[in-house]
């Protein structure tokens, strides 16, 4: 490590950190990234959104994605646990859609590709080096970093905290606030041999909404599928089952999933993640910015995590690039950054809150393209968090329909309870 002053120090080499690092390095800034793990490492968050594609183009990543063989994803399908078929949506049909696809990725490969790309773009990347302590001084930031048990000091003019859920600065300043009503638990694993549809329908993310839980099925490669369940932590605790047994039982009880898994084998360990929805009350200070999950994370349902990580990584790189030449603009640009990221998270928070009501799913499962509402919802699902009036008023109409459904039942009610008679006799979930 060089003893001089870096322009920007970055904690964390996930999608937020590596996006910011690559862009700043490409702007000829001296950037240093500290990542405590050695990549590739397992990470959840495998379904990407089309509104990240522009950033990937800017970063020059598409050819690398093609070589890595990441699966193109053309949309999604949402089911009520009580019945098939679900409601499909294709990104090409989104309001003023600019691309028809995103990707489904194995995160260990994706994150390594992004971090290597940041390195190749000129960022100094240190893996297996953890940032232990951060001190802010008038003119710079001092970082105490630990490598193989010994501590070194590094100095940078500005700091991006992209440390994910570990949230180094959020913890230091006590500004990380949980969403109590979204304290969920997720149990998930990778499976081989899960049935999927032919053609582009085989690339869709499937979401199945039960009464007290929901499931995802994300095709990762031609063979492998990521499958997970999300529910209230208390429901899992009351079951007194192990995570493995709970997952196996939950999948076996859902005909829509069980039918697809009659020849499936588990190909990974079973993972859990808990209490994942929170936000920091401040996203910047005089010399720091929070990006990605370090800024906040709002429930995995709409696969917004990597999109928000890349979006915020890009936005804070642009803000810092300008601030490095014009430090007097820092206050204004950092505030603008905070507003943009909070606005994007607010859009998802409202959407996520609605998802956990039954009316939302009932409206979603009975699509009628009134006033172009469906393409607007589709665009938001694809990551369109812009300020377009065309989308905003249609989303108001959508939420109004959800409200009408709650009070007047404008479309058929759903039980969201699986029909046991449709269960197959065998579910192959052994490892
Ligand atoms: C159950 C679940 C399902 C999800 N599904 C999806 C999905 O389908 N699609 C989607 O887009 N998102 C999904 N997400 C969200 C997604 O995982 C995250 O939003 C995304 O990984 C955020 O990227 P990031 O770069 O901010 O953080 P991360 O990817 O977590 O990267 C942060 C990095 O910082 C490093 N780090 C931490 N502390 C330090 C330190 N002190 N020093 C040095 N390095 C440090 C960590 O090792 C890590 O590599 C899901 C999340 C959950 C919980």
Short mmCIF file of C-alpha atoms and ligand atoms in Angstrom, two decimals:
data_model
loop_
_atom_site.label_atom_id
_atom_site.label_comp_id
_atom_site.label_asym_id
_atom_site.label_seq_id
_atom_site.Cartn_x
_atom_site.Cartn_y
_atom_site.Cartn_z
CA UNK A 1 0.00 0.00 0.00
CA UNK A 2 1.21 3.44 -0.89
CA UNK A 3 1.73 5.76 2.08
CA UNK A 4 0.43 8.92 0.29
CA UNK A 5 -2.99 10.35 0.18
CA UNK A 6 -5.61 8.52 -1.92
CA UNK A 7 -8.47 10.46 -3.48
CA UNK A 8 -11.07 7.93 -2.35
CA UNK A 9 -10.96 4.97 0.02
CA UNK A 10 -13.71 2.33 -0.33
CA UNK A 11 -14.77 -0.20 2.30
CA UNK A 12 -16.14 -3.33 0.61
CA UNK A 13 -15.71 -4.86 -2.83
CA UNK A 14 -19.32 -5.94 -3.51
CA UNK A 15 -21.31 -4.45 -6.44
CA UNK A 16 -21.58 -0.99 -4.80
CA UNK A 17 -17.88 -0.72 -3.97
CA UNK A 18 -16.58 -2.13 -7.23
CA UNK A 19 -18.93 0.04 -9.36
CA UNK A 20 -17.76 3.20 -7.57
CA UNK A 21 -14.11 2.07 -7.71
CA UNK A 22 -14.14 1.29 -11.44
CA UNK A 23 -15.81 4.60 -12.36
CA UNK A 24 -13.51 6.71 -10.20
CA UNK A 25 -10.42 4.89 -11.46
CA UNK A 26 -11.59 5.42 -15.04
CA UNK A 27 -11.84 9.13 -14.22
CA UNK A 28 -8.14 8.93 -13.24
CA UNK A 29 -8.77 9.18 -9.51
CA UNK A 30 -6.52 7.36 -7.01
CA UNK A 31 -8.86 4.81 -5.49
CA UNK A 32 -8.15 2.10 -2.92
CA UNK A 33 -10.64 -0.69 -2.11
CA UNK A 34 -10.52 -2.91 0.98
CA UNK A 35 -12.43 -6.18 0.86
CA UNK A 36 -12.21 -8.41 3.92
CA UNK A 37 -12.97 -11.64 2.02
CA UNK A 38 -11.10 -13.44 -0.74
CA UNK A 39 -13.29 -13.54 -3.88
CA UNK A 40 -15.03 -15.62 -5.16
CA UNK A 41 -17.20 -15.95 -2.05
CA UNK A 42 -20.84 -16.96 -1.69
CA UNK A 43 -23.38 -14.12 -1.63
CA UNK A 44 -27.15 -14.03 -2.02
CA UNK A 45 -28.85 -11.57 -4.41
CA UNK A 46 -28.83 -13.27 -7.78
CA UNK A 47 -31.59 -11.69 -9.85
CA UNK A 48 -30.64 -8.37 -11.48
CA UNK A 49 -32.85 -5.61 -12.90
CA UNK A 50 -32.77 -4.13 -16.43
CA UNK A 51 -32.25 -0.60 -15.14
CA UNK A 52 -28.68 -1.62 -14.18
CA UNK A 53 -27.89 -2.28 -17.84
CA UNK A 54 -26.96 1.33 -18.64
CA UNK A 55 -24.43 1.35 -15.80
CA UNK A 56 -23.02 -1.98 -17.05
CA UNK A 57 -22.69 -0.45 -20.52
CA UNK A 58 -20.91 2.58 -19.09
CA UNK A 59 -18.58 0.27 -17.16
CA UNK A 60 -17.89 -1.78 -20.31
CA UNK A 61 -19.05 -5.04 -18.74
CA UNK A 62 -21.36 -6.69 -21.27
CA UNK A 63 -18.68 -8.58 -23.18
CA UNK A 64 -17.31 -9.93 -19.88
CA UNK A 65 -20.83 -10.98 -18.83
CA UNK A 66 -21.27 -12.76 -22.16
CA UNK A 67 -17.97 -14.62 -21.71
CA UNK A 68 -18.93 -15.52 -18.13
CA UNK A 69 -22.13 -17.05 -19.55
CA UNK A 70 -24.58 -15.23 -17.24
CA UNK A 71 -28.15 -16.16 -18.04
CA UNK A 72 -30.26 -13.44 -19.64
CA UNK A 73 -33.45 -12.77 -17.67
CA UNK A 74 -36.45 -11.45 -19.61
CA UNK A 75 -38.93 -10.79 -16.81
CA UNK A 76 -40.78 -12.47 -13.97
CA UNK A 77 -43.88 -14.40 -13.01
CA UNK A 78 -45.90 -13.95 -9.84
CA UNK A 79 -48.22 -16.66 -8.46
CA UNK A 80 -50.63 -16.88 -5.58
CA UNK A 81 -49.82 -20.12 -3.72
CA UNK A 82 -53.44 -21.23 -4.34
CA UNK A 83 -53.35 -21.47 -8.13
CA UNK A 84 -51.52 -21.59 -11.42
CA UNK A 85 -51.02 -19.92 -13.85
CA UNK A 86 -49.34 -16.82 -12.48
CA UNK A 87 -49.06 -13.38 -14.02
CA UNK A 88 -46.05 -13.01 -16.28
CA UNK A 89 -44.37 -9.75 -17.15
CA UNK A 90 -41.65 -9.17 -19.70
CA UNK A 91 -39.26 -6.23 -19.40
CA UNK A 92 -39.76 -5.37 -23.07
CA UNK A 93 -43.35 -4.34 -22.19
CA UNK A 94 -42.30 -1.89 -19.46
CA UNK A 95 -43.24 1.81 -19.78
CA UNK A 96 -40.79 3.26 -22.35
CA UNK A 97 -38.65 0.14 -21.95
CA UNK A 98 -35.08 0.52 -23.20
CA UNK A 99 -33.97 -3.07 -22.85
CA UNK A 100 -35.69 -6.42 -22.86
CA UNK A 101 -33.43 -8.21 -20.40
CA UNK A 102 -31.27 -8.19 -17.30
CA UNK A 103 -29.22 -11.11 -15.92
CA UNK A 104 -29.53 -13.92 -13.40
CA UNK A 105 -26.09 -14.41 -11.86
CA UNK A 106 -24.17 -16.67 -9.52
CA UNK A 107 -23.02 -13.91 -7.19
CA UNK A 108 -19.62 -15.40 -6.36
CA UNK A 109 -18.72 -15.19 -10.09
CA UNK A 110 -20.47 -11.87 -10.69
CA UNK A 111 -18.89 -10.09 -7.72
CA UNK A 112 -15.43 -11.39 -8.62
CA UNK A 113 -15.86 -10.23 -12.20
CA UNK A 114 -16.88 -6.74 -11.02
CA UNK A 115 -14.04 -6.47 -8.50
CA UNK A 116 -11.46 -7.67 -11.06
CA UNK A 117 -12.90 -5.14 -13.48
CA UNK A 118 -12.37 -2.35 -10.94
CA UNK A 119 -8.76 -3.52 -10.56
CA UNK A 120 -8.28 -3.61 -14.34
CA UNK A 121 -9.78 -0.12 -14.55
CA UNK A 122 -6.95 1.15 -12.30
CA UNK A 123 -8.29 0.87 -8.73
CA UNK A 124 -5.94 -0.53 -6.10
CA UNK A 125 -7.83 -3.51 -4.67
CA UNK A 126 -6.83 -5.33 -1.48
CA UNK A 127 -8.67 -8.54 -0.67
CA UNK A 128 -8.55 -10.19 2.74
CA UNK A 129 -7.97 -6.77 4.27
CA UNK A 130 -10.62 -5.50 6.71
CA UNK A 131 -11.18 -1.89 7.67
CA UNK A 132 -11.19 -1.93 11.47
CA UNK A 133 -11.36 1.73 12.38
CA UNK A 134 -12.16 5.02 10.66
CA UNK A 135 -11.22 8.49 11.87
CA UNK A 136 -12.38 11.71 10.23
CA UNK A 137 -10.09 14.73 10.29
CA UNK A 138 -10.56 18.14 8.70
CA UNK A 139 -8.72 17.45 5.46
CA UNK A 140 -8.82 13.67 5.16
CA UNK A 141 -9.92 10.29 6.53
CA UNK A 142 -7.63 7.84 8.33
CA UNK A 143 -8.35 4.12 7.99
CA UNK A 144 -6.85 1.42 10.19
CA UNK A 145 -6.82 -1.75 8.08
CA UNK A 146 -6.00 -5.28 9.19
CA UNK A 147 -4.14 -7.77 7.02
CA UNK A 148 -3.12 -11.15 8.49
CA UNK A 149 -3.46 -9.82 12.02
CA UNK A 150 -1.25 -6.75 11.56
CA UNK A 151 -2.64 -3.25 11.33
CA UNK A 152 -1.66 -0.55 8.79
CA UNK A 153 -2.86 3.02 8.35
CA UNK A 154 -4.13 4.48 5.10
CA UNK A 155 -5.20 8.03 4.33
CA UNK A 156 -7.77 9.21 1.77
CA UNK A 157 -9.51 12.49 1.03
CA UNK A 158 -12.98 10.90 0.94
CA UNK A 159 -14.49 7.60 2.02
CA UNK A 160 -17.23 5.45 0.51
CA UNK A 161 -18.68 2.92 2.91
CA UNK A 162 -19.87 0.05 0.70
CA UNK A 163 -19.48 -2.58 3.41
CA UNK A 164 -22.96 -4.06 2.84
CA UNK A 165 -25.01 -5.17 5.81
CA UNK A 166 -21.92 -4.89 8.02
CA UNK A 167 -22.40 -1.13 7.61
CA UNK A 168 -19.14 0.08 9.17
CA UNK A 169 -20.11 3.78 9.42
CA UNK A 170 -23.78 3.11 10.15
CA UNK A 171 -22.64 1.17 13.21
CA UNK A 172 -19.97 3.69 14.19
CA UNK A 173 -22.45 6.60 14.10
CA UNK A 174 -25.48 4.62 15.36
CA UNK A 175 -27.58 5.73 12.34
CA UNK A 176 -28.73 2.32 11.08
CA UNK A 177 -32.47 1.93 11.76
CA UNK A 178 -34.39 -1.31 11.28
CA UNK A 179 -37.84 -1.52 9.71
CA UNK A 180 -39.55 -3.41 12.53
CA UNK A 181 -42.51 -4.49 10.39
CA UNK A 182 -40.13 -6.08 7.84
CA UNK A 183 -38.04 -8.19 10.17
CA UNK A 184 -38.11 -11.36 8.15
CA UNK A 185 -36.04 -14.50 7.88
CA UNK A 186 -34.96 -16.13 4.66
CA UNK A 187 -33.82 -19.74 4.12
CA UNK A 188 -32.38 -20.66 0.74
CA UNK A 189 -30.19 -23.06 -1.25
CA UNK A 190 -29.18 -23.97 -4.80
CA UNK A 191 -30.79 -26.94 -6.56
CA UNK A 192 -30.00 -28.87 -9.74
CA UNK A 193 -32.58 -30.43 -12.02
CA UNK A 194 -35.54 -28.12 -11.24
CA UNK A 195 -38.04 -28.18 -14.11
CA UNK A 196 -38.37 -24.97 -16.08
CA UNK A 197 -40.28 -23.76 -19.11
CA UNK A 198 -38.82 -23.68 -22.62
CA UNK A 199 -37.45 -20.50 -24.19
CA UNK A 200 -37.43 -17.12 -22.49
CA UNK A 201 -40.06 -18.23 -19.96
CA UNK A 202 -37.37 -20.49 -18.52
CA UNK A 203 -35.32 -17.39 -17.61
CA UNK A 204 -38.01 -15.68 -15.52
CA UNK A 205 -37.77 -15.18 -11.77
CA UNK A 206 -40.77 -16.93 -10.17
CA UNK A 207 -42.32 -15.47 -7.02
CA UNK A 208 -44.96 -17.45 -5.16
CA UNK A 209 -46.98 -15.65 -2.50
CA UNK A 210 -48.42 -17.79 0.28
CA UNK A 211 -50.48 -16.50 3.19
CA UNK A 212 -47.58 -16.17 5.68
CA UNK A 213 -44.53 -16.61 3.44
CA UNK A 214 -43.29 -16.18 -0.09
CA UNK A 215 -40.84 -18.10 -2.26
CA UNK A 216 -38.40 -17.29 -5.05
CA UNK A 217 -37.15 -19.54 -7.85
CA UNK A 218 -34.28 -17.97 -9.79
CA UNK A 219 -32.71 -19.89 -12.68
CA UNK A 220 -28.94 -19.34 -12.41
CA UNK A 221 -27.45 -21.59 -15.09
CA UNK A 222 -28.93 -24.22 -17.41
CA UNK A 223 -28.78 -26.71 -14.51
CA UNK A 224 -28.88 -24.69 -11.32
CA UNK A 225 -31.76 -22.83 -9.65
CA UNK A 226 -31.71 -20.69 -6.52
CA UNK A 227 -34.74 -21.32 -4.30
CA UNK A 228 -35.63 -19.55 -1.08
CA UNK A 229 -38.46 -18.85 1.32
CA UNK A 230 -39.04 -15.60 3.25
CA UNK A 231 -41.25 -15.39 6.35
CA UNK A 232 -41.57 -13.87 9.81
CA UNK A 233 -38.75 -15.07 12.06
CA UNK A 234 -41.30 -16.05 14.74
CA UNK A 235 -43.05 -18.51 12.43
CA UNK A 236 -39.75 -20.29 11.85
CA UNK A 237 -38.84 -20.29 15.56
CA UNK A 238 -42.24 -21.72 16.51
CA UNK A 239 -41.77 -24.61 14.06
CA UNK A 240 -38.74 -25.82 16.11
CA UNK A 241 -37.34 -27.27 12.85
CA UNK A 242 -33.79 -26.93 11.56
CA UNK A 243 -33.34 -24.56 8.59
CA UNK A 244 -32.82 -27.59 6.29
CA UNK A 245 -35.99 -29.33 7.47
CA UNK A 246 -38.03 -26.14 7.39
CA UNK A 247 -36.99 -25.36 3.81
CA UNK A 248 -37.61 -28.92 2.66
CA UNK A 249 -41.05 -29.02 4.28
CA UNK A 250 -42.08 -25.57 2.98
CA UNK A 251 -41.11 -26.46 -0.60
CA UNK A 252 -42.85 -29.84 -0.41
CA UNK A 253 -46.10 -28.13 0.71
CA UNK A 254 -46.27 -25.80 -2.30
CA UNK A 255 -47.65 -27.58 -5.40
CA UNK A 256 -46.33 -24.90 -7.78
CA UNK A 257 -42.81 -25.57 -6.50
CA UNK A 258 -43.07 -29.25 -5.64
CA UNK A 259 -44.18 -30.09 -9.20
CA UNK A 260 -41.05 -28.41 -10.54
CA UNK A 261 -38.82 -30.24 -8.06
CA UNK A 262 -39.75 -33.88 -8.57
CA UNK A 263 -36.27 -34.59 -10.03
CA UNK A 264 -34.34 -31.93 -8.12
CA UNK A 265 -31.23 -32.38 -5.96
CA UNK A 266 -29.87 -29.85 -3.52
CA UNK A 267 -26.42 -28.73 -4.72
CA UNK A 268 -25.39 -26.38 -1.92
CA UNK A 269 -25.65 -26.01 1.80
CA UNK A 270 -28.78 -24.34 3.19
CA UNK A 271 -28.20 -20.68 4.09
CA UNK A 272 -30.20 -18.28 6.24
CA UNK A 273 -30.34 -14.48 6.41
CA UNK A 274 -32.34 -12.56 9.01
CA UNK A 275 -33.50 -9.04 9.86
CA UNK A 276 -32.51 -7.62 6.54
CA UNK A 277 -34.58 -4.45 6.15
CA UNK A 278 -33.11 -1.21 7.48
CA UNK A 279 -31.90 2.20 6.37
CA UNK A 280 -29.36 4.72 7.60
CA UNK A 281 -30.86 8.02 8.70
CA UNK A 282 -27.97 9.89 7.06
CA UNK A 283 -26.26 8.82 3.84
CA UNK A 284 -23.40 11.30 3.91
CA UNK A 285 -21.17 13.45 6.10
CA UNK A 286 -18.45 15.97 5.23
CA UNK A 287 -16.05 13.33 3.93
CA UNK A 288 -18.12 10.18 3.57
CA UNK A 289 -20.93 8.61 1.59
CA UNK A 290 -22.82 5.37 2.15
CA UNK A 291 -23.53 3.19 -0.88
CA UNK A 292 -25.46 -0.05 -1.51
CA UNK A 293 -26.58 -2.10 1.47
CA UNK A 294 -24.47 0.09 3.75
CA UNK A 295 -26.99 2.85 2.99
CA UNK A 296 -30.02 0.59 3.37
CA UNK A 297 -31.81 -2.50 2.15
CA UNK A 298 -35.55 -2.96 1.68
CA UNK A 299 -36.58 -6.64 1.58
CA UNK A 300 -35.50 -8.96 -1.26
CA UNK A 301 -38.94 -9.36 -2.86
CA UNK A 302 -38.40 -7.15 -5.91
CA UNK A 303 -34.70 -7.97 -6.43
CA UNK A 304 -33.77 -4.33 -5.99
CA UNK A 305 -30.58 -4.85 -3.92
CA UNK A 306 -27.90 -5.10 -6.62
CA UNK A 307 -29.70 -2.48 -8.70
CA UNK A 308 -29.59 -0.03 -5.76
CA UNK A 309 -25.96 -0.99 -5.06
CA UNK A 310 -24.89 -0.28 -8.64
CA UNK A 311 -27.11 2.85 -8.84
CA UNK A 312 -25.70 4.33 -5.62
CA UNK A 313 -22.13 3.24 -6.49
CA UNK A 314 -22.44 5.10 -9.80
CA UNK A 315 -24.08 8.18 -8.26
CA UNK A 316 -21.54 8.56 -5.50
CA UNK A 317 -18.62 8.06 -7.92
CA UNK A 318 -19.99 10.90 -10.07
CA UNK A 319 -20.54 13.15 -7.05
CA UNK A 320 -17.02 12.52 -5.72
CA UNK A 321 -15.40 12.98 -9.11
CA UNK A 322 -16.84 16.51 -9.20
CA UNK A 323 -16.14 17.22 -5.53
CA UNK A 324 -12.46 16.26 -5.91
CA UNK A 325 -12.07 19.18 -8.36
CA UNK A 326 -14.53 21.48 -6.57
CA UNK A 327 -14.56 20.72 -2.83
CA UNK A 328 -16.80 23.73 -2.22
CA UNK A 329 -19.62 21.88 -4.02
CA UNK A 330 -19.47 18.87 -1.65
CA UNK A 331 -22.42 19.87 0.52
CA UNK A 332 -24.75 20.41 -2.41
CA UNK A 333 -23.67 17.30 -4.33
CA UNK A 334 -23.72 15.01 -1.29
CA UNK A 335 -27.23 16.22 -0.41
CA UNK A 336 -28.37 15.60 -3.97
CA UNK A 337 -26.88 12.10 -3.74
CA UNK A 338 -28.71 11.40 -0.49
CA UNK A 339 -32.03 12.59 -1.99
CA UNK A 340 -31.62 10.40 -5.08
CA UNK A 341 -30.83 7.24 -3.11
CA UNK A 342 -33.54 7.86 -0.50
CA UNK A 343 -36.07 8.48 -3.24
CA UNK A 344 -35.22 5.16 -4.92
CA UNK A 345 -35.45 3.33 -1.58
CA UNK A 346 -38.80 5.03 -0.80
CA UNK A 347 -40.26 3.74 -4.06
CA UNK A 348 -39.26 0.19 -3.12
CA UNK A 349 -40.40 0.58 0.48
CA UNK A 350 -43.91 1.51 -0.65
CA UNK A 351 -43.96 -1.36 -3.14
CA UNK A 352 -42.69 -3.85 -0.53
CA UNK A 353 -45.26 -2.72 2.07
CA UNK A 354 -47.97 -3.27 -0.52
CA UNK A 355 -46.63 -6.74 -1.40
CA UNK A 356 -47.24 -7.90 2.16
CA UNK A 357 -50.96 -7.12 1.79
CA UNK A 358 -53.24 -9.70 0.18
CA UNK A 359 -54.95 -7.06 -1.99
CA UNK A 360 -51.73 -6.25 -3.81
CA UNK A 361 -51.35 -9.86 -4.96
CA UNK A 362 -55.04 -10.11 -5.88
CA UNK A 363 -54.76 -7.05 -8.12
CA UNK A 364 -51.49 -8.29 -9.55
CA UNK A 365 -52.97 -11.71 -10.35
CA UNK A 366 -55.88 -10.18 -12.27
CA UNK A 367 -54.08 -7.88 -14.68
CA UNK A 368 -56.12 -5.47 -16.75
CA UNK A 369 -54.25 -2.85 -18.60
CA UNK A 370 -56.29 0.11 -17.35
CA UNK A 371 -54.69 3.45 -18.37
CA UNK A 372 -51.29 1.82 -18.98
CA UNK A 373 -50.86 0.92 -15.31
CA UNK A 374 -49.36 -2.52 -16.08
CA UNK A 375 -46.39 -1.14 -18.10
CA UNK A 376 -45.72 1.42 -15.34
CA UNK A 377 -45.68 -1.28 -12.62
CA UNK A 378 -43.49 -3.37 -14.92
CA UNK A 379 -41.03 -0.45 -15.30
CA UNK A 380 -40.74 0.00 -11.52
CA UNK A 381 -40.22 -3.75 -11.16
CA UNK A 382 -37.40 -3.32 -13.68
CA UNK A 383 -35.74 -0.59 -11.60
CA UNK A 384 -37.20 2.58 -13.13
CA UNK A 385 -36.95 4.89 -10.11
CA UNK A 386 -36.81 8.05 -12.20
CA UNK A 387 -39.06 11.00 -11.69
CA UNK A 388 -41.20 10.45 -14.79
CA UNK A 389 -44.69 11.87 -14.30
CA UNK A 390 -46.04 9.20 -16.67
CA UNK A 391 -44.97 6.49 -14.24
CA UNK A 392 -45.80 8.38 -11.06
CA UNK A 393 -49.48 9.01 -11.79
CA UNK A 394 -49.96 5.45 -13.04
CA UNK A 395 -48.45 4.12 -9.80
CA UNK A 396 -50.96 6.27 -7.88
CA UNK A 397 -53.71 4.60 -9.90
CA UNK A 398 -52.19 1.20 -9.11
CA UNK A 399 -52.15 1.89 -5.36
CA UNK A 400 -55.70 3.23 -5.64
CA UNK A 401 -56.77 -0.08 -7.23
CA UNK A 402 -55.10 -1.93 -4.33
CA UNK A 403 -57.05 0.30 -1.91
CA UNK A 404 -60.31 -0.35 -3.78
CA UNK A 405 -59.63 -4.07 -3.64
CA UNK A 406 -59.19 -3.91 0.12
CA UNK A 407 -62.47 -2.08 0.70
CA UNK A 408 -64.73 -3.20 -2.17
CA UNK A 409 -63.24 -6.36 -3.69
CA UNK A 410 -63.02 -5.27 -7.34
CA UNK A 411 -61.31 -8.52 -8.49
CA UNK A 412 -61.67 -12.12 -7.19
CA UNK A 413 -60.31 -12.74 -3.68
CA UNK A 414 -57.57 -15.39 -3.35
CA UNK A 415 -56.96 -17.71 -0.43
CA UNK A 416 -53.18 -17.93 -1.04
CA UNK A 417 -53.43 -21.37 0.58
CA UNK A 418 -51.92 -24.20 -1.50
CA UNK A 419 -54.27 -26.86 -2.79
CA UNK A 420 -52.86 -30.07 -1.26
CA UNK A 421 -54.60 -32.24 -3.87
CA UNK A 422 -52.25 -30.85 -6.49
CA UNK A 423 -49.11 -32.03 -4.68
CA UNK A 424 -46.92 -34.57 -6.51
CA UNK A 425 -45.88 -37.72 -4.64
CA UNK A 426 -42.12 -37.05 -4.64
CA UNK A 427 -40.04 -33.93 -4.03
CA UNK A 428 -36.32 -34.43 -4.61
CA UNK A 429 -34.48 -32.17 -2.24
CA UNK A 430 -31.73 -34.40 -0.86
CA UNK A 431 -28.17 -33.07 -1.17
C1 LIG B 1 -32.48 -13.19 1.25
C2 LIG B 1 -31.96 -12.14 0.30
C3 LIG B 1 -32.21 -12.27 -1.06
C4 LIG B 1 -31.76 -11.29 -1.95
N1 LIG B 1 -32.06 -11.41 -3.28
C5 LIG B 1 -31.68 -10.43 -4.13
C6 LIG B 1 -31.94 -10.54 -5.53
O1 LIG B 1 -32.52 -11.50 -6.02
N2 LIG B 1 -31.51 -9.52 -6.34
C7 LIG B 1 -30.84 -8.45 -5.84
O2 LIG B 1 -30.49 -7.55 -6.61
N3 LIG B 1 -30.55 -8.35 -4.53
C8 LIG B 1 -30.94 -9.30 -3.67
N4 LIG B 1 -30.61 -9.22 -2.36
C9 LIG B 1 -29.85 -8.05 -1.91
C10 LIG B 1 -28.36 -8.13 -2.29
O3 LIG B 1 -27.80 -9.27 -1.70
C11 LIG B 1 -27.63 -6.89 -1.79
O4 LIG B 1 -28.47 -5.76 -1.91
C12 LIG B 1 -26.34 -6.59 -2.54
O5 LIG B 1 -25.43 -7.64 -2.38
C13 LIG B 1 -25.71 -5.27 -2.03
O6 LIG B 1 -24.44 -5.06 -2.58
P1 LIG B 1 -23.36 -4.23 -1.76
O7 LIG B 1 -22.18 -4.06 -2.64
O8 LIG B 1 -23.97 -3.03 -1.16
O9 LIG B 1 -23.00 -5.15 -0.51
P2 LIG B 1 -22.32 -6.60 -0.48
O10 LIG B 1 -22.56 -7.31 -1.76
O11 LIG B 1 -22.76 -7.26 0.76
O12 LIG B 1 -20.76 -6.28 -0.39
C14 LIG B 1 -20.20 -5.70 0.77
C15 LIG B 1 -18.78 -6.20 0.91
O13 LIG B 1 -18.15 -5.49 1.98
C16 LIG B 1 -17.24 -6.36 2.62
N5 LIG B 1 -16.98 -5.82 3.96
C17 LIG B 1 -17.83 -5.71 4.99
N6 LIG B 1 -17.22 -5.14 6.06
C18 LIG B 1 -15.95 -4.88 5.68
C19 LIG B 1 -14.83 -4.31 6.34
N7 LIG B 1 -14.90 -3.88 7.61
N8 LIG B 1 -13.65 -4.20 5.67
C20 LIG B 1 -13.56 -4.63 4.37
N9 LIG B 1 -14.59 -5.20 3.71
C21 LIG B 1 -15.79 -5.31 4.35
C22 LIG B 1 -17.99 -7.70 2.63
O14 LIG B 1 -17.09 -8.77 2.75
C23 LIG B 1 -18.70 -7.68 1.28
O15 LIG B 1 -17.98 -8.38 0.27
C24 LIG B 1 -31.04 -10.18 -1.46
C25 LIG B 1 -30.77 -10.06 -0.09
C26 LIG B 1 -31.25 -11.02 0.79
C27 LIG B 1 -30.95 -10.86 2.26
#
